């Protein structure tokens, strides 16, 4: 009688969204899967991101354009916004599309989705090892800080970026792959401004209906004055340019052409602050004008259309929502396998890509995790082709 074929094994290091998706995909492909994470509970950053409403993906015509990363396109084509919503529905977590195209679970929070996901992984036989800090390799064996060793047929690394250390993303893994990693940099982050004491009363004030001018282009968005400088979603898509040193200017009246603005200023009466109030500028905007542009010129219109903000660089990386840098794409093959270590795959934020918030971060983590898990299972000997989106495994 022919001996039964041994079940292929896959280890996943990291229990964030990319790692859990890799585990589900590898398990769905027939592999025996063990997940290792150094935190006491999984997906802590995912839970924190979903505290005020989990924006998991976004429905829009050119979704992939937000990444400016051609390497991600094949994975996003296989598992994009529609597939994310179908995967959620498979977990009995319905979703809805907001007015801007952003997709949220109907329950809004991340915790119900995570509970359903972990329950499905447990039912599939996926084992989760908590407080298991990966320390590298000893030959072909994975090693952990508590002395545990594992020798799977394939491994998926889903170790995250280098922000939010208290939630598990500390970037320490990069020291174990020093020749393959681009330096980390903060992304989706606020920027420092050295305010005078006069600005303190306005900290926490939003600046709405403004234009943010970077590199000759105006972007509409909202930002907030803080003790450290400026923060908020309006800055996040601009992080790569601002991080590289591009200057920032604000158009405080983006819906008025400069000549119309000049005319309204000429017709306004009273003190300068009165005239600015009559334009619709808030107290925080007026304070900002005085803070960065004194002595004010006689012709205020050009100033209000392009108010230069003296940024002092991004805030510390551990305060960033995400990071750029990480495992370089030239270190990976088309299936996200490390060229230097066959049988080891990578997924999620540990790879060198960045994207603004708004569902883009989570979707790319899920998409790369899914592909890496399937590829790892195939490498390990499980019999599932890489092409196609049928799920039994995640997504369908």
Short mmCIF file of C-alpha atoms in Angstrom, two decimals:
data_model
loop_
_atom_site.label_atom_id
_atom_site.label_comp_id
_atom_site.label_asym_id
_atom_site.label_seq_id
_atom_site.Cartn_x
_atom_site.Cartn_y
_atom_site.Cartn_z
CA UNK A 1 0.00 0.00 0.00
CA UNK A 2 1.43 3.36 -1.00
CA UNK A 3 2.48 5.51 1.95
CA UNK A 4 0.34 8.63 2.43
CA UNK A 5 2.03 11.77 1.15
CA UNK A 6 3.37 14.02 3.93
CA UNK A 7 1.50 17.31 4.27
CA UNK A 8 3.63 20.28 3.25
CA UNK A 9 4.37 22.77 6.03
CA UNK A 10 4.55 26.57 5.90
CA UNK A 11 5.66 28.91 8.69
CA UNK A 12 4.43 32.50 8.71
CA UNK A 13 6.40 35.00 10.79
CA UNK A 14 4.18 37.93 11.75
CA UNK A 15 0.47 37.96 12.62
CA UNK A 16 -0.62 41.24 11.09
CA UNK A 17 -2.98 41.43 8.09
CA UNK A 18 -0.32 40.29 5.59
CA UNK A 19 0.75 37.36 7.75
CA UNK A 20 -2.77 36.20 8.57
CA UNK A 21 -3.72 36.38 4.89
CA UNK A 22 -0.60 34.42 3.96
CA UNK A 23 -1.56 31.80 6.55
CA UNK A 24 -5.09 31.53 5.20
CA UNK A 25 -3.89 31.27 1.61
CA UNK A 26 -1.27 28.62 2.40
CA UNK A 27 -3.75 26.62 4.46
CA UNK A 28 -6.34 26.86 1.70
CA UNK A 29 -3.73 25.49 -0.68
CA UNK A 30 -3.34 22.38 1.45
CA UNK A 31 -0.34 23.24 3.62
CA UNK A 32 -0.04 22.77 7.36
CA UNK A 33 0.52 26.30 8.68
CA UNK A 34 2.04 27.71 11.86
CA UNK A 35 2.05 31.45 12.56
CA UNK A 36 4.61 33.02 14.90
CA UNK A 37 4.33 36.52 16.36
CA UNK A 38 6.39 38.22 19.06
CA UNK A 39 3.42 40.08 20.56
CA UNK A 40 1.00 38.52 23.09
CA UNK A 41 -1.95 38.98 20.71
CA UNK A 42 -2.17 39.19 16.91
CA UNK A 43 -2.81 42.14 14.61
CA UNK A 44 -2.47 44.91 17.19
CA UNK A 45 -1.77 47.62 14.63
CA UNK A 46 -4.78 46.44 12.60
CA UNK A 47 -6.98 46.77 15.68
CA UNK A 48 -5.65 50.25 16.45
CA UNK A 49 -6.26 51.36 12.86
CA UNK A 50 -9.86 50.23 13.16
CA UNK A 51 -10.68 51.91 16.46
CA UNK A 52 -12.34 54.92 14.84
CA UNK A 53 -13.62 53.06 11.77
CA UNK A 54 -11.71 50.46 9.77
CA UNK A 55 -11.08 51.79 6.26
CA UNK A 56 -9.98 48.55 4.65
CA UNK A 57 -10.00 49.41 0.94
CA UNK A 58 -11.29 51.96 -1.54
CA UNK A 59 -13.48 51.70 -4.63
CA UNK A 60 -12.22 53.97 -7.39
CA UNK A 61 -11.46 53.85 -11.10
CA UNK A 62 -7.65 53.77 -10.89
CA UNK A 63 -7.00 52.25 -7.50
CA UNK A 64 -3.44 51.11 -8.23
CA UNK A 65 -2.27 54.60 -9.26
CA UNK A 66 -2.12 55.64 -5.59
CA UNK A 67 0.89 53.39 -5.00
CA UNK A 68 3.33 54.59 -7.66
CA UNK A 69 4.82 51.08 -7.48
CA UNK A 70 4.60 48.93 -10.64
CA UNK A 71 5.82 45.88 -8.69
CA UNK A 72 2.53 45.78 -6.77
CA UNK A 73 0.26 45.78 -9.82
CA UNK A 74 0.04 41.99 -10.39
CA UNK A 75 -0.96 41.38 -6.78
CA UNK A 76 -3.51 44.21 -6.73
CA UNK A 77 -5.04 42.93 -9.97
CA UNK A 78 -5.49 39.51 -8.37
CA UNK A 79 -6.81 40.83 -5.08
CA UNK A 80 -8.14 44.36 -5.30
CA UNK A 81 -11.02 46.22 -3.65
CA UNK A 82 -13.80 43.96 -4.99
CA UNK A 83 -11.96 40.85 -3.83
CA UNK A 84 -11.38 42.39 -0.39
CA UNK A 85 -15.12 43.00 -0.02
CA UNK A 86 -15.91 39.45 -1.16
CA UNK A 87 -13.41 38.06 1.33
CA UNK A 88 -15.03 40.09 4.12
CA UNK A 89 -18.46 38.81 3.11
CA UNK A 90 -17.09 35.26 3.33
CA UNK A 91 -16.34 36.02 6.96
CA UNK A 92 -19.92 37.28 7.39
CA UNK A 93 -18.61 40.81 7.73
CA UNK A 94 -20.60 43.00 5.38
CA UNK A 95 -19.16 46.29 4.15
CA UNK A 96 -20.35 49.57 2.73
CA UNK A 97 -18.83 52.21 0.45
CA UNK A 98 -18.69 55.76 1.83
CA UNK A 99 -19.21 58.93 -0.16
CA UNK A 100 -15.50 59.16 -1.08
CA UNK A 101 -15.27 55.51 -2.16
CA UNK A 102 -13.69 54.33 1.06
CA UNK A 103 -14.88 50.90 2.21
CA UNK A 104 -15.72 50.14 5.84
CA UNK A 105 -17.14 47.08 7.58
CA UNK A 106 -20.75 47.68 8.52
CA UNK A 107 -19.68 47.15 12.15
CA UNK A 108 -17.07 49.89 11.52
CA UNK A 109 -14.52 48.43 13.93
CA UNK A 110 -11.72 45.96 13.20
CA UNK A 111 -12.36 43.65 16.15
CA UNK A 112 -15.39 41.73 14.78
CA UNK A 113 -13.57 41.10 11.50
CA UNK A 114 -10.42 39.94 13.28
CA UNK A 115 -12.37 37.60 15.60
CA UNK A 116 -14.13 35.99 12.65
CA UNK A 117 -10.85 35.68 10.76
CA UNK A 118 -8.97 34.08 13.64
CA UNK A 119 -11.85 31.66 14.21
CA UNK A 120 -11.72 30.58 10.58
CA UNK A 121 -7.96 30.11 10.71
CA UNK A 122 -8.30 28.05 13.88
CA UNK A 123 -11.00 25.89 12.28
CA UNK A 124 -8.67 25.32 9.33
CA UNK A 125 -5.98 23.98 11.66
CA UNK A 126 -3.66 27.01 11.55
CA UNK A 127 -1.71 27.24 14.81
CA UNK A 128 -0.75 30.60 16.33
CA UNK A 129 2.37 30.88 18.50
CA UNK A 130 2.34 34.06 20.59
CA UNK A 131 5.35 35.77 22.21
CA UNK A 132 7.55 34.03 19.65
CA UNK A 133 10.22 36.51 18.52
CA UNK A 134 12.01 35.34 15.39
CA UNK A 135 15.79 35.69 15.67
CA UNK A 136 16.89 34.44 12.25
CA UNK A 137 18.17 31.16 10.88
CA UNK A 138 20.50 28.45 12.02
CA UNK A 139 21.26 26.78 8.74
CA UNK A 140 17.83 26.05 7.31
CA UNK A 141 16.03 26.16 10.66
CA UNK A 142 14.08 29.15 11.92
CA UNK A 143 15.14 30.21 15.41
CA UNK A 144 13.21 32.06 18.10
CA UNK A 145 14.22 33.95 21.24
CA UNK A 146 12.76 31.32 23.57
CA UNK A 147 14.90 28.59 22.02
CA UNK A 148 12.17 27.24 19.75
CA UNK A 149 13.30 25.99 16.33
CA UNK A 150 11.21 25.17 13.28
CA UNK A 151 12.09 23.63 9.93
CA UNK A 152 9.12 24.21 7.61
CA UNK A 153 9.10 23.41 3.92
CA UNK A 154 8.59 27.12 3.17
CA UNK A 155 8.39 30.36 5.14
CA UNK A 156 6.54 33.65 4.71
CA UNK A 157 8.03 36.70 6.40
CA UNK A 158 5.36 39.32 7.17
CA UNK A 159 7.23 41.37 9.74
CA UNK A 160 5.82 44.83 9.10
CA UNK A 161 7.55 48.18 8.86
CA UNK A 162 9.29 50.26 11.49
CA UNK A 163 6.59 52.42 13.04
CA UNK A 164 4.31 51.94 16.05
CA UNK A 165 6.86 49.92 18.01
CA UNK A 166 4.46 49.46 20.93
CA UNK A 167 2.08 47.64 18.59
CA UNK A 168 4.75 45.31 17.27
CA UNK A 169 6.14 47.01 14.14
CA UNK A 170 9.69 47.73 15.28
CA UNK A 171 11.70 46.98 12.12
CA UNK A 172 14.27 44.99 14.09
CA UNK A 173 14.08 42.19 11.55
CA UNK A 174 16.06 44.34 9.08
CA UNK A 175 19.27 43.60 10.99
CA UNK A 176 18.93 39.97 9.93
CA UNK A 177 18.78 40.87 6.23
CA UNK A 178 21.16 43.86 6.12
CA UNK A 179 22.20 43.59 2.48
CA UNK A 180 18.61 43.36 1.20
CA UNK A 181 16.96 46.32 2.91
CA UNK A 182 16.44 49.93 1.82
CA UNK A 183 16.55 52.34 4.80
CA UNK A 184 13.23 52.94 6.53
CA UNK A 185 11.62 56.38 6.34
CA UNK A 186 8.40 57.71 7.90
CA UNK A 187 5.29 57.76 5.72
CA UNK A 188 1.78 59.08 6.38
CA UNK A 189 3.25 61.36 9.02
CA UNK A 190 2.93 64.89 10.36
CA UNK A 191 5.64 67.50 9.81
CA UNK A 192 7.38 69.65 12.37
CA UNK A 193 7.09 73.44 12.52
CA UNK A 194 8.81 75.54 15.19
CA UNK A 195 5.89 77.70 16.34
CA UNK A 196 6.11 80.75 18.52
CA UNK A 197 4.17 80.81 21.80
CA UNK A 198 1.43 82.84 20.09
CA UNK A 199 0.25 79.77 18.21
CA UNK A 200 -0.46 77.63 21.29
CA UNK A 201 -4.11 78.70 21.56
CA UNK A 202 -4.76 77.34 18.06
CA UNK A 203 -3.28 73.86 18.54
CA UNK A 204 -5.92 71.30 17.60
CA UNK A 205 -7.60 73.67 15.14
CA UNK A 206 -8.35 72.18 11.72
CA UNK A 207 -7.58 74.02 8.49
CA UNK A 208 -10.39 73.04 6.12
CA UNK A 209 -11.16 73.89 2.49
CA UNK A 210 -7.57 74.70 1.70
CA UNK A 211 -5.15 73.76 -1.04
CA UNK A 212 -1.75 72.23 -0.28
CA UNK A 213 0.80 73.26 -2.91
CA UNK A 214 3.75 70.92 -3.44
CA UNK A 215 5.87 70.66 -6.56
CA UNK A 216 3.72 73.16 -8.45
CA UNK A 217 0.52 71.14 -7.95
CA UNK A 218 -2.37 71.98 -5.63
CA UNK A 219 -3.99 69.19 -3.62
CA UNK A 220 -7.21 69.68 -1.70
CA UNK A 221 -7.22 68.39 1.83
CA UNK A 222 -7.57 69.09 5.53
CA UNK A 223 -4.77 69.45 8.05
CA UNK A 224 -4.57 70.33 11.74
CA UNK A 225 -2.31 72.65 13.71
CA UNK A 226 -0.55 70.83 16.55
CA UNK A 227 2.12 71.63 19.11
CA UNK A 228 4.61 69.73 16.94
CA UNK A 229 3.61 71.33 13.65
CA UNK A 230 1.09 70.14 11.06
CA UNK A 231 -0.66 66.79 10.85
CA UNK A 232 -3.63 65.19 9.14
CA UNK A 233 -4.82 63.33 6.08
CA UNK A 234 -4.17 66.20 3.68
CA UNK A 235 -0.44 65.75 4.23
CA UNK A 236 -0.27 61.98 3.90
CA UNK A 237 -0.34 61.62 0.09
CA UNK A 238 2.33 64.33 -0.08
CA UNK A 239 4.71 62.65 2.37
CA UNK A 240 7.23 61.34 -0.21
CA UNK A 241 7.79 64.79 -1.73
CA UNK A 242 7.80 66.65 1.58
CA UNK A 243 10.12 64.07 3.13
CA UNK A 244 12.53 64.69 0.26
CA UNK A 245 12.55 68.40 1.06
CA UNK A 246 9.94 69.84 -1.30
CA UNK A 247 8.52 73.13 0.08
CA UNK A 248 4.90 73.36 1.22
CA UNK A 249 2.62 76.35 0.62
CA UNK A 250 -1.05 76.70 1.49
CA UNK A 251 -3.76 78.24 -0.65
CA UNK A 252 -6.15 79.55 1.97
CA UNK A 253 -8.82 80.45 -0.64
CA UNK A 254 -8.51 77.78 -3.34
CA UNK A 255 -11.95 78.50 -4.81
CA UNK A 256 -11.10 82.16 -5.54
CA UNK A 257 -8.87 83.28 -8.39
CA UNK A 258 -6.20 85.75 -7.34
CA UNK A 259 -7.87 88.75 -9.01
CA UNK A 260 -11.21 87.98 -7.36
CA UNK A 261 -9.47 87.63 -4.03
CA UNK A 262 -7.67 90.92 -4.54
CA UNK A 263 -11.00 92.61 -5.31
CA UNK A 264 -12.66 91.23 -2.18
CA UNK A 265 -9.75 92.41 -0.05
CA UNK A 266 -10.01 95.90 -1.55
CA UNK A 267 -13.71 96.12 -0.73
CA UNK A 268 -13.30 94.89 2.84
CA UNK A 269 -13.04 97.52 5.58
CA UNK A 270 -11.71 97.69 9.11
CA UNK A 271 -8.55 96.25 10.63
CA UNK A 272 -6.45 93.68 8.82
CA UNK A 273 -7.83 90.88 11.00
CA UNK A 274 -11.36 92.11 10.25
CA UNK A 275 -10.71 92.07 6.52
CA UNK A 276 -9.32 88.54 6.71
CA UNK A 277 -12.32 87.38 8.74
CA UNK A 278 -14.64 88.81 6.12
CA UNK A 279 -12.88 86.61 3.56
CA UNK A 280 -13.91 83.60 5.62
CA UNK A 281 -10.51 82.88 7.16
CA UNK A 282 -10.74 81.24 10.58
CA UNK A 283 -8.85 82.58 13.63
CA UNK A 284 -6.33 79.75 13.21
CA UNK A 285 -5.72 80.71 9.57
CA UNK A 286 -5.29 84.37 10.47
CA UNK A 287 -2.84 83.44 13.23
CA UNK A 288 -0.93 81.27 10.77
CA UNK A 289 -0.63 84.15 8.30
CA UNK A 290 0.83 86.39 11.01
CA UNK A 291 3.07 83.59 12.28
CA UNK A 292 4.86 82.77 9.03
CA UNK A 293 4.59 85.89 6.84
CA UNK A 294 5.21 89.03 8.93
CA UNK A 295 5.80 91.78 7.98
CA UNK A 296 2.75 91.42 5.75
CA UNK A 297 2.86 92.99 2.28
CA UNK A 298 0.34 95.55 1.06
CA UNK A 299 -0.88 93.13 -1.59
CA UNK A 300 -2.13 90.18 0.44
CA UNK A 301 -3.73 88.18 -2.34
CA UNK A 302 -0.56 86.40 -3.59
CA UNK A 303 0.37 85.62 0.01
CA UNK A 304 -3.01 84.06 0.81
CA UNK A 305 -2.86 82.00 -2.40
CA UNK A 306 0.60 80.59 -1.59
CA UNK A 307 1.43 80.90 2.10
CA UNK A 308 4.86 79.32 2.56
CA UNK A 309 5.11 77.03 5.63
CA UNK A 310 8.60 76.52 7.09
CA UNK A 311 8.59 72.77 7.63
CA UNK A 312 11.39 71.33 9.75
CA UNK A 313 11.11 67.76 8.51
CA UNK A 314 8.86 64.82 9.40
CA UNK A 315 7.99 63.81 12.93
CA UNK A 316 9.79 60.76 14.40
CA UNK A 317 9.35 57.51 12.52
CA UNK A 318 7.72 55.72 15.44
CA UNK A 319 4.85 58.23 15.19
CA UNK A 320 4.27 57.43 11.50
CA UNK A 321 1.24 55.45 10.39
CA UNK A 322 3.48 53.48 8.03
CA UNK A 323 7.00 53.47 6.63
CA UNK A 324 8.74 53.54 3.29
CA UNK A 325 11.83 51.41 2.80
CA UNK A 326 12.28 47.79 3.74
CA UNK A 327 13.02 44.69 1.73
CA UNK A 328 14.06 45.79 -1.76
CA UNK A 329 12.14 44.55 -4.77
CA UNK A 330 15.34 43.43 -6.51
CA UNK A 331 15.84 41.01 -3.61
CA UNK A 332 12.57 39.25 -4.56
CA UNK A 333 11.43 37.26 -7.55
CA UNK A 334 8.01 37.62 -9.16
CA UNK A 335 6.42 35.36 -6.55
CA UNK A 336 7.83 37.42 -3.64
CA UNK A 337 10.48 34.81 -2.85
CA UNK A 338 13.86 35.99 -1.58
CA UNK A 339 16.38 35.29 -4.30
CA UNK A 340 19.09 34.75 -1.69
CA UNK A 341 17.01 32.25 0.28
CA UNK A 342 14.79 29.97 -1.85
CA UNK A 343 11.68 28.89 -0.01
CA UNK A 344 11.41 32.13 1.97
CA UNK A 345 8.78 34.63 0.82
CA UNK A 346 7.88 38.15 1.98
CA UNK A 347 4.66 40.13 2.22
CA UNK A 348 3.15 43.34 3.52
CA UNK A 349 4.76 46.51 4.82
CA UNK A 350 8.19 44.95 5.23
CA UNK A 351 8.61 45.27 1.45
CA UNK A 352 9.74 48.63 0.05
CA UNK A 353 6.52 50.33 -1.04
CA UNK A 354 4.38 53.06 0.43
CA UNK A 355 0.87 54.34 -0.07
CA UNK A 356 -1.41 56.92 1.50
CA UNK A 357 -4.03 55.94 4.02
CA UNK A 358 -7.54 55.42 2.74
CA UNK A 359 -7.56 51.62 2.44
CA UNK A 360 -4.49 51.42 0.23
CA UNK A 361 -2.15 50.17 2.95
CA UNK A 362 -4.38 47.33 4.08
CA UNK A 363 -5.32 46.22 0.57
CA UNK A 364 -1.69 45.87 -0.51
CA UNK A 365 -0.86 43.98 2.69
CA UNK A 366 -3.71 41.55 2.04
CA UNK A 367 -2.86 41.18 -1.66
CA UNK A 368 0.84 40.48 -1.13
CA UNK A 369 0.10 38.22 1.84
CA UNK A 370 -2.32 36.20 -0.23
CA UNK A 371 0.15 35.72 -3.07
CA UNK A 372 3.10 34.94 -0.79
CA UNK A 373 1.04 32.33 1.09
CA UNK A 374 -0.06 30.61 -2.10
CA UNK A 375 3.47 30.74 -3.53
CA UNK A 376 4.95 29.35 -0.32
CA UNK A 377 2.46 26.47 -0.34
CA UNK A 378 3.25 25.71 -3.97
CA UNK A 379 6.98 25.76 -3.24
CA UNK A 380 6.44 23.50 -0.24
CA UNK A 381 4.63 20.96 -2.37
CA UNK A 382 0.95 21.75 -1.97
CA UNK A 383 -0.96 21.41 -5.23
CA UNK A 384 -2.64 24.75 -5.97
CA UNK A 385 -1.83 26.82 -9.07
CA UNK A 386 -0.85 30.44 -8.38
CA UNK A 387 -3.22 31.91 -10.96
CA UNK A 388 -6.88 32.53 -10.26
CA UNK A 389 -9.00 33.88 -7.48
CA UNK A 390 -11.19 31.00 -6.36
CA UNK A 391 -11.45 30.87 -2.62
CA UNK A 392 -11.85 28.09 -0.51
CA UNK A 393 -8.74 30.16 0.28
CA UNK A 394 -9.05 33.91 1.09
CA UNK A 395 -11.14 36.11 -1.15
CA UNK A 396 -13.80 34.07 -2.68
#
